[in-house]
PDB file of C-alpha atoms in Angstrom:
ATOM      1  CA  UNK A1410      69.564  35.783-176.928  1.00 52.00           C
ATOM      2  CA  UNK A1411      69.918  32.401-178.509  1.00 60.00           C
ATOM      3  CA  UNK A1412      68.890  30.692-175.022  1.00 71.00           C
ATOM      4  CA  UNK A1413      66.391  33.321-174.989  1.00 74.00           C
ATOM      5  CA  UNK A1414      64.728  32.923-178.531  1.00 82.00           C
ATOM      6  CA  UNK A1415      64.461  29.236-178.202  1.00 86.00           C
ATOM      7  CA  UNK A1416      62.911  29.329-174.328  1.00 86.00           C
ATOM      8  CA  UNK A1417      60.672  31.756-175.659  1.00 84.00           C
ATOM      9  CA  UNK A1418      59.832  29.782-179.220  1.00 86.00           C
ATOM     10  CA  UNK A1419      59.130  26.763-176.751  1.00 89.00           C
ATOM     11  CA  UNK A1420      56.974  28.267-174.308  1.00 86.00           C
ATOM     12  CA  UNK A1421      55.168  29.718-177.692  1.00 87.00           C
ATOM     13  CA  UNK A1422      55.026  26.055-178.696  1.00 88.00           C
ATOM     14  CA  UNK A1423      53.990  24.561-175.483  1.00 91.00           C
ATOM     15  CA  UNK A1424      51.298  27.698-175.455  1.00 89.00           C
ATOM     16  CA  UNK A1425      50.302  27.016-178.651  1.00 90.00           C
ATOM     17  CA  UNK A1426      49.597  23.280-178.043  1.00 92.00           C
ATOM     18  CA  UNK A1427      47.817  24.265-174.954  1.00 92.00           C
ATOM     19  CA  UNK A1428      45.471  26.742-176.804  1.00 91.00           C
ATOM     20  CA  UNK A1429      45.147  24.080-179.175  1.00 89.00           C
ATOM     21  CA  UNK A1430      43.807  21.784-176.950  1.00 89.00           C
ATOM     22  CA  UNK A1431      41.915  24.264-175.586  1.00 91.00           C
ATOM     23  CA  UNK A1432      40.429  25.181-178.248  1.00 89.00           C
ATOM     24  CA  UNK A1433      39.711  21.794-179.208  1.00 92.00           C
ATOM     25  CA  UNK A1434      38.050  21.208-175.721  1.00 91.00           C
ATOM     26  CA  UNK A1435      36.343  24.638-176.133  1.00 89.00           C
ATOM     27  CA  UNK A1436      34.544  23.186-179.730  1.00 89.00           C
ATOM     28  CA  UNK A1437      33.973  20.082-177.642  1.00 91.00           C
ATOM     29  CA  UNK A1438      32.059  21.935-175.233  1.00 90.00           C
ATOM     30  CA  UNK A1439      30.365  24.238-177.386  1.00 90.00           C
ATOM     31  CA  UNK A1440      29.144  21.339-179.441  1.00 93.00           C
ATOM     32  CA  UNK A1441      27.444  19.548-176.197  1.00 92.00           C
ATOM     33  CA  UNK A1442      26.330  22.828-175.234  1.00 92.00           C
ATOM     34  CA  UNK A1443      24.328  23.724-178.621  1.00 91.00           C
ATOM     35  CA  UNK A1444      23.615  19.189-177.854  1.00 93.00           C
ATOM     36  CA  UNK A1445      22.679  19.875-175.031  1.00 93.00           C
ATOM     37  CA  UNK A1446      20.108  23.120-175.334  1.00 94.00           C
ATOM     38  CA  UNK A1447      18.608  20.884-178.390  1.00 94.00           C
ATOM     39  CA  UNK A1448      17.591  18.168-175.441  1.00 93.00           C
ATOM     40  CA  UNK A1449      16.454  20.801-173.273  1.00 93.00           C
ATOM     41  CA  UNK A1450      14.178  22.331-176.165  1.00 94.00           C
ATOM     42  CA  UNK A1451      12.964  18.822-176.922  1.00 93.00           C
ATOM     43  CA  UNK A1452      12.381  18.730-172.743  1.00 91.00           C
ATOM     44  CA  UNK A1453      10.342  21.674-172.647  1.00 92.00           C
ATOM     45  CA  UNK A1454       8.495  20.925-175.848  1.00 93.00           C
ATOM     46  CA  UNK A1455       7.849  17.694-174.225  1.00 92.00           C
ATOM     47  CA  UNK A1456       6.725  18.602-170.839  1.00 91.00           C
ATOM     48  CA  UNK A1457       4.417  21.577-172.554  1.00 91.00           C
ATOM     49  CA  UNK A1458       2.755  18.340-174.300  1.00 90.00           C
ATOM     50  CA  UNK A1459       2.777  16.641-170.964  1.00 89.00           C
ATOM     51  CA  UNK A1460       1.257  19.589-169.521  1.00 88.00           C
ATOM     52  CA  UNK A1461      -1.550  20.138-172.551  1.00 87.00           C
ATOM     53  CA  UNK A1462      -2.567  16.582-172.101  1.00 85.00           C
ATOM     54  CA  UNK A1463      -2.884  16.802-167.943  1.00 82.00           C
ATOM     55  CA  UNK A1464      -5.121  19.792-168.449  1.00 83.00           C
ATOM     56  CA  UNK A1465      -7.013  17.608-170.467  1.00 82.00           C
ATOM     57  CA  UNK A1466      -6.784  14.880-168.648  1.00 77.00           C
ATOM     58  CA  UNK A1467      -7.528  16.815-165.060  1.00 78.00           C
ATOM     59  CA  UNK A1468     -11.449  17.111-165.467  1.00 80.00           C
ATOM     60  CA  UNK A1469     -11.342  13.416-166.607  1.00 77.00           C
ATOM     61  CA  UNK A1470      -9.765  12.362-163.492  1.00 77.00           C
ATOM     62  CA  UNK A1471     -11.759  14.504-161.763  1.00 81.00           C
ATOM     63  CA  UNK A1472     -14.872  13.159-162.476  1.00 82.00           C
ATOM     64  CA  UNK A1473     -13.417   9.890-162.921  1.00 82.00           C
ATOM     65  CA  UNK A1474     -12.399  10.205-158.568  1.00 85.00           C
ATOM     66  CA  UNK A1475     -16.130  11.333-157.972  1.00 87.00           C
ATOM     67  CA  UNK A1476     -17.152   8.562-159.880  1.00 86.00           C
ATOM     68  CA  UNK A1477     -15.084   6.332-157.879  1.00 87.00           C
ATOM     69  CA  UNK A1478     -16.028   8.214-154.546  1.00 89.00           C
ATOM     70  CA  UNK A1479     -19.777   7.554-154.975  1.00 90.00           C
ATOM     71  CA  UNK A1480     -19.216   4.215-156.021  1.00 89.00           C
ATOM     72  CA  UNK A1481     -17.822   3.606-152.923  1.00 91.00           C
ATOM     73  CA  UNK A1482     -20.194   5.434-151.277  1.00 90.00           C
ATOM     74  CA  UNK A1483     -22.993   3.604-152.752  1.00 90.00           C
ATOM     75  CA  UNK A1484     -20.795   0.046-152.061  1.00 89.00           C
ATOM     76  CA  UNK A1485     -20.879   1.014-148.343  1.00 92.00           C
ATOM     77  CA  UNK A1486     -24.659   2.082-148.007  1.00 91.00           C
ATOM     78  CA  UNK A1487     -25.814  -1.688-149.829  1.00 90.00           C
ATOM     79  CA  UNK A1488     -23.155  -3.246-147.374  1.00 91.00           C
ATOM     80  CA  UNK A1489     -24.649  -1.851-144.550  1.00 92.00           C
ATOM     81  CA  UNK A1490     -28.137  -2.268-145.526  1.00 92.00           C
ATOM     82  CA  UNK A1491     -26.970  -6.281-146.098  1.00 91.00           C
ATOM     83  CA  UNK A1492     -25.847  -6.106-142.715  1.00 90.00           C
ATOM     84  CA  UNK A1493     -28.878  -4.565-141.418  1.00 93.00           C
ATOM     85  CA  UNK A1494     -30.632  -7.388-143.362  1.00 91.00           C
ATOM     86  CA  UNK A1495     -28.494 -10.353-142.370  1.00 91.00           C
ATOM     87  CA  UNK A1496     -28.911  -8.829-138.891  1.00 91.00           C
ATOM     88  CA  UNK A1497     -32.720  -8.647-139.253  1.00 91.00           C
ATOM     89  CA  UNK A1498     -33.150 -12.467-140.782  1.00 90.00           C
ATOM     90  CA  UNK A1499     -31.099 -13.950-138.116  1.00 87.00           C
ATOM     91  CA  UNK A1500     -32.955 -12.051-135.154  1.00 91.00           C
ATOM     92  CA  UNK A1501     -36.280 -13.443-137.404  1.00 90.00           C
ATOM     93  CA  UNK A1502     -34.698 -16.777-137.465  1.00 90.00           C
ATOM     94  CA  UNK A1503     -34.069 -16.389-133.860  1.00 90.00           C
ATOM     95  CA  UNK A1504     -37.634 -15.989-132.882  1.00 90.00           C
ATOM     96  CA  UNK A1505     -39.111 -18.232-135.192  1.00 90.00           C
ATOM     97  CA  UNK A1506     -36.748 -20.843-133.566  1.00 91.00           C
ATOM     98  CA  UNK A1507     -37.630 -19.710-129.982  1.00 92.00           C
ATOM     99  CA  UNK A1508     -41.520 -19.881-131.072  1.00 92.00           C
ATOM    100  CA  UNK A1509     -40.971 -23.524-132.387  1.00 92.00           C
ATOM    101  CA  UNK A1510     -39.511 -24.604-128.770  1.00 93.00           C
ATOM    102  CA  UNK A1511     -42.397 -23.184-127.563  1.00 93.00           C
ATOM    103  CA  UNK A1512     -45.050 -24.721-129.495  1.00 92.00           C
ATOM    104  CA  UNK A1513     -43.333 -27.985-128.888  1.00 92.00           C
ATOM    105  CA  UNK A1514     -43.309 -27.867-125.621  1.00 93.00           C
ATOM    106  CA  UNK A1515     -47.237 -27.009-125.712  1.00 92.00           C
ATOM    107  CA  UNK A1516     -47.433 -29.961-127.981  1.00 92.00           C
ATOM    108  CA  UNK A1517     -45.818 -32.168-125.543  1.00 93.00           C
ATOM    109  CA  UNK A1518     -48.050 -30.391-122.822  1.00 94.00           C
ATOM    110  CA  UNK A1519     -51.230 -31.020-124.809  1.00 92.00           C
ATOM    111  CA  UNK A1520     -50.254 -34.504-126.150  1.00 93.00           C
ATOM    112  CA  UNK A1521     -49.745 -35.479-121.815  1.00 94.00           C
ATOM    113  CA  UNK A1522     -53.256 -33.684-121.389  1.00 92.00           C
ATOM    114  CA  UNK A1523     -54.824 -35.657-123.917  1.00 92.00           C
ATOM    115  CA  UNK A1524     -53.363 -38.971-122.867  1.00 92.00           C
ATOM    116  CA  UNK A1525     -54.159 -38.230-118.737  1.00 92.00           C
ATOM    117  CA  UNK A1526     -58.037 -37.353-120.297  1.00 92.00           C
ATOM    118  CA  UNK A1527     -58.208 -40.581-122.373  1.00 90.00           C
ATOM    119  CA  UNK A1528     -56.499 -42.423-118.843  1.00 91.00           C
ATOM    120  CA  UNK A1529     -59.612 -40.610-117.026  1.00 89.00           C
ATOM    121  CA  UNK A1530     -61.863 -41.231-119.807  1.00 89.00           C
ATOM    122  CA  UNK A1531     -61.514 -45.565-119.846  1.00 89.00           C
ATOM    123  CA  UNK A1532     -61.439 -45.246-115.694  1.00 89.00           C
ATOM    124  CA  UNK A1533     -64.784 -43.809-116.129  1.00 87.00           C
ATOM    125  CA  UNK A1534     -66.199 -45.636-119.007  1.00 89.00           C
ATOM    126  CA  UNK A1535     -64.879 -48.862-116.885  1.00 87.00           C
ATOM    127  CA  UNK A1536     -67.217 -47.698-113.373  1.00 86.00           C
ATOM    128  CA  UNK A1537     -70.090 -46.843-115.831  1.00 86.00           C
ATOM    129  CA  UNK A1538     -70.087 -49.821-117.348  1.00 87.00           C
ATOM    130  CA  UNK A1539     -69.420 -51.481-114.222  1.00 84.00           C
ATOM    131  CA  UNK A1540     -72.226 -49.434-112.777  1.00 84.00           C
ATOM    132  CA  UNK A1541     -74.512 -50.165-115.750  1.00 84.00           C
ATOM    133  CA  UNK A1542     -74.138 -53.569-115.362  1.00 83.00           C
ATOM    134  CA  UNK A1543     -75.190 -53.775-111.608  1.00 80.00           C
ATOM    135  CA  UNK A1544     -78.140 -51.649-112.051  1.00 80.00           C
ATOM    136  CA  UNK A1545     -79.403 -54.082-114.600  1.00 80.00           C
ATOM    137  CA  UNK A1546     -78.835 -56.865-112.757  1.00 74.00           C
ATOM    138  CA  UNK A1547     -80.578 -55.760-109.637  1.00 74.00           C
ATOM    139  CA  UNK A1548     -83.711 -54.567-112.335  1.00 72.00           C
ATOM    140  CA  UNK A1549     -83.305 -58.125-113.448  1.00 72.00           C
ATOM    141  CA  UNK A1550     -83.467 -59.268-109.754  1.00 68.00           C
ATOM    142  CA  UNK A1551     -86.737 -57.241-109.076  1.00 66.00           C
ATOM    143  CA  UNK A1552     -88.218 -57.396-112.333  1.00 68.00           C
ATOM    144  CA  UNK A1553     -90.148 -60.487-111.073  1.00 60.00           C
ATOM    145  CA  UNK A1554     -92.658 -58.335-108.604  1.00 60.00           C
ATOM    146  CA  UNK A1555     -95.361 -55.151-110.427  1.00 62.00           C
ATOM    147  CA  UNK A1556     -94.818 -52.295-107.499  1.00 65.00           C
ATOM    148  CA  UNK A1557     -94.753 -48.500-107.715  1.00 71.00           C
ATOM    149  CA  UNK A1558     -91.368 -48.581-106.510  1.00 71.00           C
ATOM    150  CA  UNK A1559     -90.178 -51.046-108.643  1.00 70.00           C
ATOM    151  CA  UNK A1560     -91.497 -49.038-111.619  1.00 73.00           C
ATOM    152  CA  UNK A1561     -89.770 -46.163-110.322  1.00 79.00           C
ATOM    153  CA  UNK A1562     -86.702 -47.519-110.364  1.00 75.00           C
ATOM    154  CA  UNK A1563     -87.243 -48.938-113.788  1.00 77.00           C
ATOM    155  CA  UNK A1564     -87.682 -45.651-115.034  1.00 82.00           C
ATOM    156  CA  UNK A1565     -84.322 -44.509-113.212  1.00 85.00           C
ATOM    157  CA  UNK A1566     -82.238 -46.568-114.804  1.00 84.00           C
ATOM    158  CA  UNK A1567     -84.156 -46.235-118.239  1.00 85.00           C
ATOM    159  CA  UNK A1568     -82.916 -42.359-117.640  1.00 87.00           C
ATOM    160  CA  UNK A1569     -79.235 -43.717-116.564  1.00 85.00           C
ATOM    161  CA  UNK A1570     -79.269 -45.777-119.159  1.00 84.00           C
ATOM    162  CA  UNK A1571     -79.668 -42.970-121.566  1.00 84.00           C
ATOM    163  CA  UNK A1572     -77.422 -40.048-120.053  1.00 81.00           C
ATOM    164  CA  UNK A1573     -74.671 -43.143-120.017  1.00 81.00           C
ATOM    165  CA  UNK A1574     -75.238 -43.410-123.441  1.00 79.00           C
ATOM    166  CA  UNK A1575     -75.065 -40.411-125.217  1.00 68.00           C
TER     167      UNK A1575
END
């Protein structure tokens, strides 16, 4: 019974050490357990306040994406009516350019008309004269004798004279 006592006091011992620890690791737990359901209180409490302030918050951002949604809106209309202007100015600039060619080329058109008329204009101012000349020499020539004829053709050549002139 001896053998007996003693296993038995040492398996008490050994269980008693072993409940002991257990025990120990049982406090241990129970202590990060009440540690832990603090954090999860503070957890909730904090993601209720999270929650309060998004409700809160939600109509802000709300209008706060509208706002942003017809800015952009509004962005892209006045970028498109810039294009549509840019677009406009150089088609404008693109005709006025095309009308300039054109009026230069008239110029150059005119400016060749002009010179080919003054060209014309000394050739015939040259025979005129020319022609002037030799009408007053032959009046000169028959100026000396007083007939009808000869007065006739004095009175041509007066009127030459004068259409030449004017």
């Amino acid at each position: 019974m001896f053998c007996g006592d003693s296993i038995l006091r040492q398996e008490l011992g050994t269980l008693q050490t072993i409940q002991g620890d257990q025990a120990r690791r049982l406090d241990s737990l129970a202590t990060e357990n009440a540690e832990l359901q603090e954090k999860v209180k503070e957890a909730n409490l904090e993601r209720s306040l999270w929650e309060r302030e998004a409700k809160k918050a939600s109509p802000f951002l709300t209008s706060l994406r509208k706002a942003l949604a017809k800015s952009e809106a509004s962005l892209k209309l006045a970028q498109e009516s810039q294009d549509r202007k840019i677009k406009s100015a150089f088609k404008h600039s693109n005709d006025h350019a095309k009308k300039v060619e054109r009026l230069e080329e008239e110029v150059v058109t005119l400016t060749k008309a002009l010179a080919d008329r003054d060209h014309a204009y000394a050739e015939l101012h040259a025979v005129a004269t020319k022609h002037f000349e030799q009408l007053q020499e032959s009046t000169r020539l028959l100026l000396g004798g007083d007939s009808q004829p000869l007065r006739h053709a004095k009175a041509v050549i007066n009127s030459q004279r004068q259409v030449i002139l004017r």
